[in-house]
Short mmCIF file of C-alpha atoms and ligand atoms in Angstrom, two decimals:
data_model
loop_
_atom_site.label_atom_id
_atom_site.label_comp_id
_atom_site.label_asym_id
_atom_site.label_seq_id
_atom_site.Cartn_x
_atom_site.Cartn_y
_atom_site.Cartn_z
CA MET A 29 17.11 2.86 40.81
CA LYS A 30 16.40 2.14 37.13
CA SER A 31 12.86 0.83 37.25
CA ILE A 32 9.92 1.16 39.59
CA CYS A 33 7.07 -1.29 39.98
CA VAL A 34 3.77 0.48 40.48
CA PHE A 35 0.83 -1.42 41.92
CA CYS A 36 -2.47 0.38 41.43
CA GLY A 37 -6.17 -0.05 40.98
CA SER A 38 -7.79 -1.81 38.08
CA GLY A 39 -10.46 0.84 38.70
CA LYS A 40 -10.08 4.61 38.46
CA GLY A 41 -11.50 5.48 41.87
CA SER A 42 -14.22 7.95 42.80
CA SER A 43 -12.27 11.18 42.34
CA PRO A 44 -10.31 12.67 39.43
CA GLU A 45 -7.48 13.18 41.95
CA TYR A 46 -6.56 9.50 41.55
CA ILE A 47 -6.26 9.73 37.78
CA ASN A 48 -4.31 12.99 38.11
CA ALA A 49 -1.92 11.33 40.56
CA ALA A 50 -1.36 8.35 38.22
CA GLN A 51 -0.51 10.78 35.41
CA GLU A 52 1.70 12.86 37.71
CA LEU A 53 3.64 9.79 38.81
CA GLY A 54 3.95 8.66 35.19
CA ARG A 55 5.41 12.03 34.14
CA LEU A 56 7.83 11.95 37.06
CA LEU A 57 9.10 8.48 36.09
CA VAL A 58 9.81 9.74 32.57
CA LYS A 59 11.53 12.88 33.90
CA GLU A 60 13.69 10.82 36.25
CA ASN A 61 14.48 8.29 33.51
CA LEU A 62 12.89 5.46 35.46
CA ASP A 63 11.20 2.58 33.63
CA LEU A 64 7.68 1.60 34.68
CA VAL A 65 7.01 -2.02 35.58
CA TYR A 66 3.38 -2.89 36.28
CA GLY A 67 0.63 -5.48 35.90
CA GLY A 68 0.27 -4.92 32.15
CA ALA A 69 -3.41 -4.03 32.05
CA ARG A 70 -5.26 -1.44 30.02
CA VAL A 71 -7.83 -0.71 32.72
CA GLY A 72 -8.13 1.79 35.57
CA LEU A 73 -5.18 3.62 37.07
CA MET A 74 -2.87 1.03 35.54
CA ASN A 75 -3.89 2.19 32.07
CA GLU A 76 -3.50 5.87 33.07
CA ILE A 77 0.04 5.53 34.31
CA ALA A 78 1.14 3.25 31.44
CA ASN A 79 -0.22 5.62 28.80
CA THR A 80 1.35 8.65 30.47
CA VAL A 81 4.79 7.02 30.54
CA LEU A 82 4.44 5.91 26.89
CA GLU A 83 3.30 9.37 25.79
CA GLY A 84 6.35 10.86 27.51
CA GLY A 85 8.66 8.49 25.63
CA GLY A 86 9.37 6.25 28.62
CA LYS A 87 9.67 2.48 28.79
CA VAL A 88 6.79 0.34 30.14
CA THR A 89 7.05 -3.33 30.98
CA GLY A 90 3.94 -5.32 31.91
CA VAL A 91 3.65 -8.80 33.39
CA MET A 92 0.33 -10.58 33.04
CA PRO A 93 -0.88 -14.13 33.51
CA GLN A 94 -2.32 -15.82 30.42
CA TYR A 95 -5.85 -15.99 31.81
CA LEU A 96 -6.01 -12.19 32.16
CA VAL A 97 -4.65 -11.81 28.63
CA ASP A 98 -7.47 -14.14 27.55
CA LYS A 99 -9.95 -11.76 29.17
CA GLU A 100 -8.55 -9.06 26.87
CA VAL A 101 -7.39 -6.67 29.59
CA ALA A 102 -3.76 -6.69 28.40
CA HIS A 103 -2.29 -3.38 27.22
CA THR A 104 -0.94 -4.31 23.79
CA GLY A 105 0.79 -0.97 23.17
CA ILE A 106 3.43 -1.16 25.90
CA THR A 107 7.17 -1.59 25.32
CA LYS A 108 7.26 -5.19 26.56
CA LEU A 109 4.50 -7.49 27.79
CA HIS A 110 5.60 -10.66 29.56
CA ILE A 111 2.92 -13.35 29.63
CA VAL A 112 3.32 -15.74 32.54
CA LYS A 113 1.54 -18.84 33.86
CA ASP A 114 -0.12 -17.50 36.99
CA MET A 115 -0.31 -14.70 39.57
CA HIS A 116 2.57 -16.15 41.58
CA GLN A 117 4.92 -16.00 38.61
CA ARG A 118 3.65 -12.53 37.85
CA LYS A 119 4.53 -11.18 41.29
CA ALA A 120 7.93 -12.87 41.26
CA MET A 121 8.72 -11.33 37.88
CA LEU A 122 7.41 -7.87 38.80
CA SER A 123 9.75 -8.03 41.77
CA GLU A 124 12.76 -9.24 39.76
CA LEU A 125 12.36 -6.51 37.16
CA SER A 126 12.15 -3.58 39.59
CA ASP A 127 14.31 -1.62 42.00
CA GLY A 128 11.47 -0.34 44.18
CA PHE A 129 7.72 -0.62 44.70
CA ILE A 130 5.01 2.02 44.87
CA ALA A 131 1.39 1.37 45.79
CA MET A 132 -1.00 3.94 44.37
CA PRO A 133 -4.61 3.83 45.52
CA GLY A 134 -6.18 0.49 44.64
CA GLY A 135 -8.16 -2.44 45.93
CA LEU A 136 -7.47 -5.96 47.13
CA GLY A 137 -5.00 -6.72 44.33
CA THR A 138 -2.93 -3.63 45.06
CA LEU A 139 -2.92 -4.31 48.81
CA GLU A 140 -1.91 -7.91 48.34
CA GLU A 141 0.94 -6.96 46.02
CA ILE A 142 2.45 -4.20 48.18
CA PHE A 143 2.12 -6.26 51.36
CA GLU A 144 3.91 -9.15 49.72
CA ALA A 145 6.72 -6.77 48.71
CA LEU A 146 6.83 -5.48 52.33
CA THR A 147 6.83 -8.99 53.75
CA TRP A 148 9.74 -9.92 51.50
CA ALA A 149 11.58 -6.78 52.67
CA GLN A 150 10.89 -7.81 56.27
CA LEU A 151 12.39 -11.24 55.59
CA GLY A 152 15.39 -9.77 53.76
CA ILE A 153 14.42 -11.53 50.49
CA HIS A 154 14.98 -8.18 48.77
CA LYS A 155 16.39 -4.85 49.86
CA LYS A 156 14.19 -2.60 47.74
CA PRO A 157 12.17 0.35 49.02
CA CYS A 158 8.38 0.12 49.30
CA GLY A 159 6.15 3.20 49.47
CA PHE A 160 2.51 4.22 49.54
CA LEU A 161 1.54 7.17 47.36
CA ASN A 162 -1.01 8.50 49.81
CA VAL A 163 -3.14 10.49 47.37
CA ASN A 164 -6.09 12.23 48.98
CA GLY A 165 -5.30 10.54 52.32
CA PHE A 166 -6.42 7.27 50.73
CA TYR A 167 -4.12 5.16 52.90
CA ASP A 168 -4.48 7.08 56.20
CA LYS A 169 -6.62 4.43 57.90
CA LEU A 170 -4.41 1.58 56.73
CA LEU A 171 -1.29 3.35 57.99
CA ASP A 172 -3.03 4.03 61.32
CA PHE A 173 -3.85 0.34 61.50
CA LEU A 174 -0.17 -0.52 61.04
CA ASP A 175 0.62 1.74 64.02
CA HIS A 176 -2.06 -0.11 65.99
CA ALA A 177 -0.41 -3.42 65.05
CA VAL A 178 2.89 -2.03 66.36
CA ASP A 179 1.18 -0.97 69.62
CA GLN A 180 -0.25 -4.46 69.93
CA GLU A 181 3.21 -5.94 69.34
CA PHE A 182 2.40 -7.78 66.11
CA ILE A 183 4.61 -5.57 63.94
CA LYS A 184 8.07 -4.67 65.18
CA SER A 185 8.74 -0.94 65.04
CA ASP A 186 11.83 -1.60 62.89
CA ASN A 187 9.61 -3.32 60.34
CA ARG A 188 7.06 -0.50 60.47
CA LYS A 189 9.87 1.72 59.17
CA LEU A 190 9.90 -0.31 55.95
CA VAL A 191 6.61 1.38 55.04
CA MET A 192 7.29 4.74 53.38
CA ARG A 193 4.50 7.15 52.56
CA ASP A 194 3.90 10.54 51.01
CA PRO A 195 1.10 12.21 49.05
CA SER A 196 3.60 13.69 46.58
CA PRO A 197 5.28 11.49 43.95
CA GLU A 198 8.46 13.63 44.10
CA ASN A 199 8.75 13.34 47.88
CA LEU A 200 8.00 9.63 47.86
CA LEU A 201 10.64 8.99 45.22
CA GLU A 202 13.15 11.01 47.25
CA LEU A 203 12.35 8.93 50.35
CA MET A 204 12.83 5.77 48.30
CA ARG A 205 16.15 6.93 46.88
CA ASN A 206 17.41 7.55 50.42
CA TYR A 207 16.15 4.23 51.76
CA ILE A 208 18.66 2.25 53.75
CA PRO A 209 17.54 -1.38 54.04
CA PRO A 210 17.65 -2.65 57.59
CA GLY A 211 20.02 -5.44 58.53
CA VAL A 212 17.80 -8.47 58.87
CA ASP A 213 18.29 -10.78 61.78
CA LYS A 214 16.04 -13.64 60.77
CA ALA A 215 16.24 -15.42 64.10
CA LYS A 216 14.98 -12.28 65.86
CA TRP A 217 12.21 -11.82 63.34
CA ILE A 218 10.99 -15.39 63.56
CA LEU A 219 11.11 -15.56 67.33
CA HIS A 220 9.86 -11.98 67.70
CA ILE A 221 12.37 -11.23 70.46
CA GLN A 222 14.24 -8.00 71.15
P1 AMP B 14 -7.10 -4.00 42.46
O1 AMP B 14 -6.29 -3.15 43.38
O2 AMP B 14 -7.90 -5.04 43.19
O3 AMP B 14 -7.91 -3.22 41.46
O4 AMP B 14 -6.05 -4.83 41.64
C1 AMP B 14 -5.04 -4.18 40.95
C2 AMP B 14 -3.76 -4.93 41.06
O5 AMP B 14 -4.01 -6.34 40.95
C3 AMP B 14 -2.83 -4.55 39.92
O6 AMP B 14 -1.60 -4.04 40.44
C4 AMP B 14 -2.72 -5.82 39.10
O7 AMP B 14 -1.41 -6.38 39.18
C5 AMP B 14 -3.72 -6.81 39.67
N1 AMP B 14 -5.01 -6.84 38.92
C6 AMP B 14 -6.24 -6.87 39.46
N2 AMP B 14 -7.22 -6.85 38.54
C7 AMP B 14 -6.61 -6.85 37.35
C8 AMP B 14 -7.05 -6.84 35.99
N3 AMP B 14 -8.35 -6.84 35.66
N4 AMP B 14 -6.14 -6.80 35.04
C9 AMP B 14 -4.84 -6.81 35.35
N5 AMP B 14 -4.35 -6.84 36.59
C10 AMP B 14 -5.20 -6.85 37.60
#
């Protein structure tokens, strides 16, 4: 892996643990010589992780649609800021530029982005690892829900295995490095048969 896409909140969350985790992950990316790819904003956890990587001498690439740049939320100090037409182009480009995806705590935007990356992994559109940095147990209920969806036979247990998780950035990165993408049998996925 050469670059990691991090999806995270445009807010900072209720606890300093979230900011600390963004900084910790940023320092780890620099230490491991991994470039940061992210939404390109200068707000919330996104700003924390981008600044930490820059301060450590790492490379930060942002991708932002023009209308968010117009709202002046773009981080103008990053290594490279790609300005794209819309959110769809943004997600496609974030995906193209990265070798793996991490969701830090965040809101609807973060959830939508990581679930799209997981859906694309499920379909075999990419073979990149996807993980939740489960800081402070933030994602416990969501991960329990995914187990419920497996029990109810809406998520296949093989696809549930696409979802990696760990509260520690080091451990999560290790899991992602050891990720073996499943062989995708599209007919089985679409028909949902064994
Ligand atoms: P949220 O989790 O709802 O705070 O949204 C954060 C995610 O959605 C980030 O990974 C961004 O790609 C995108 N996003 C949402 N709000 C903004 C914003 N104000 N500026 C830039 N990106 C945003």
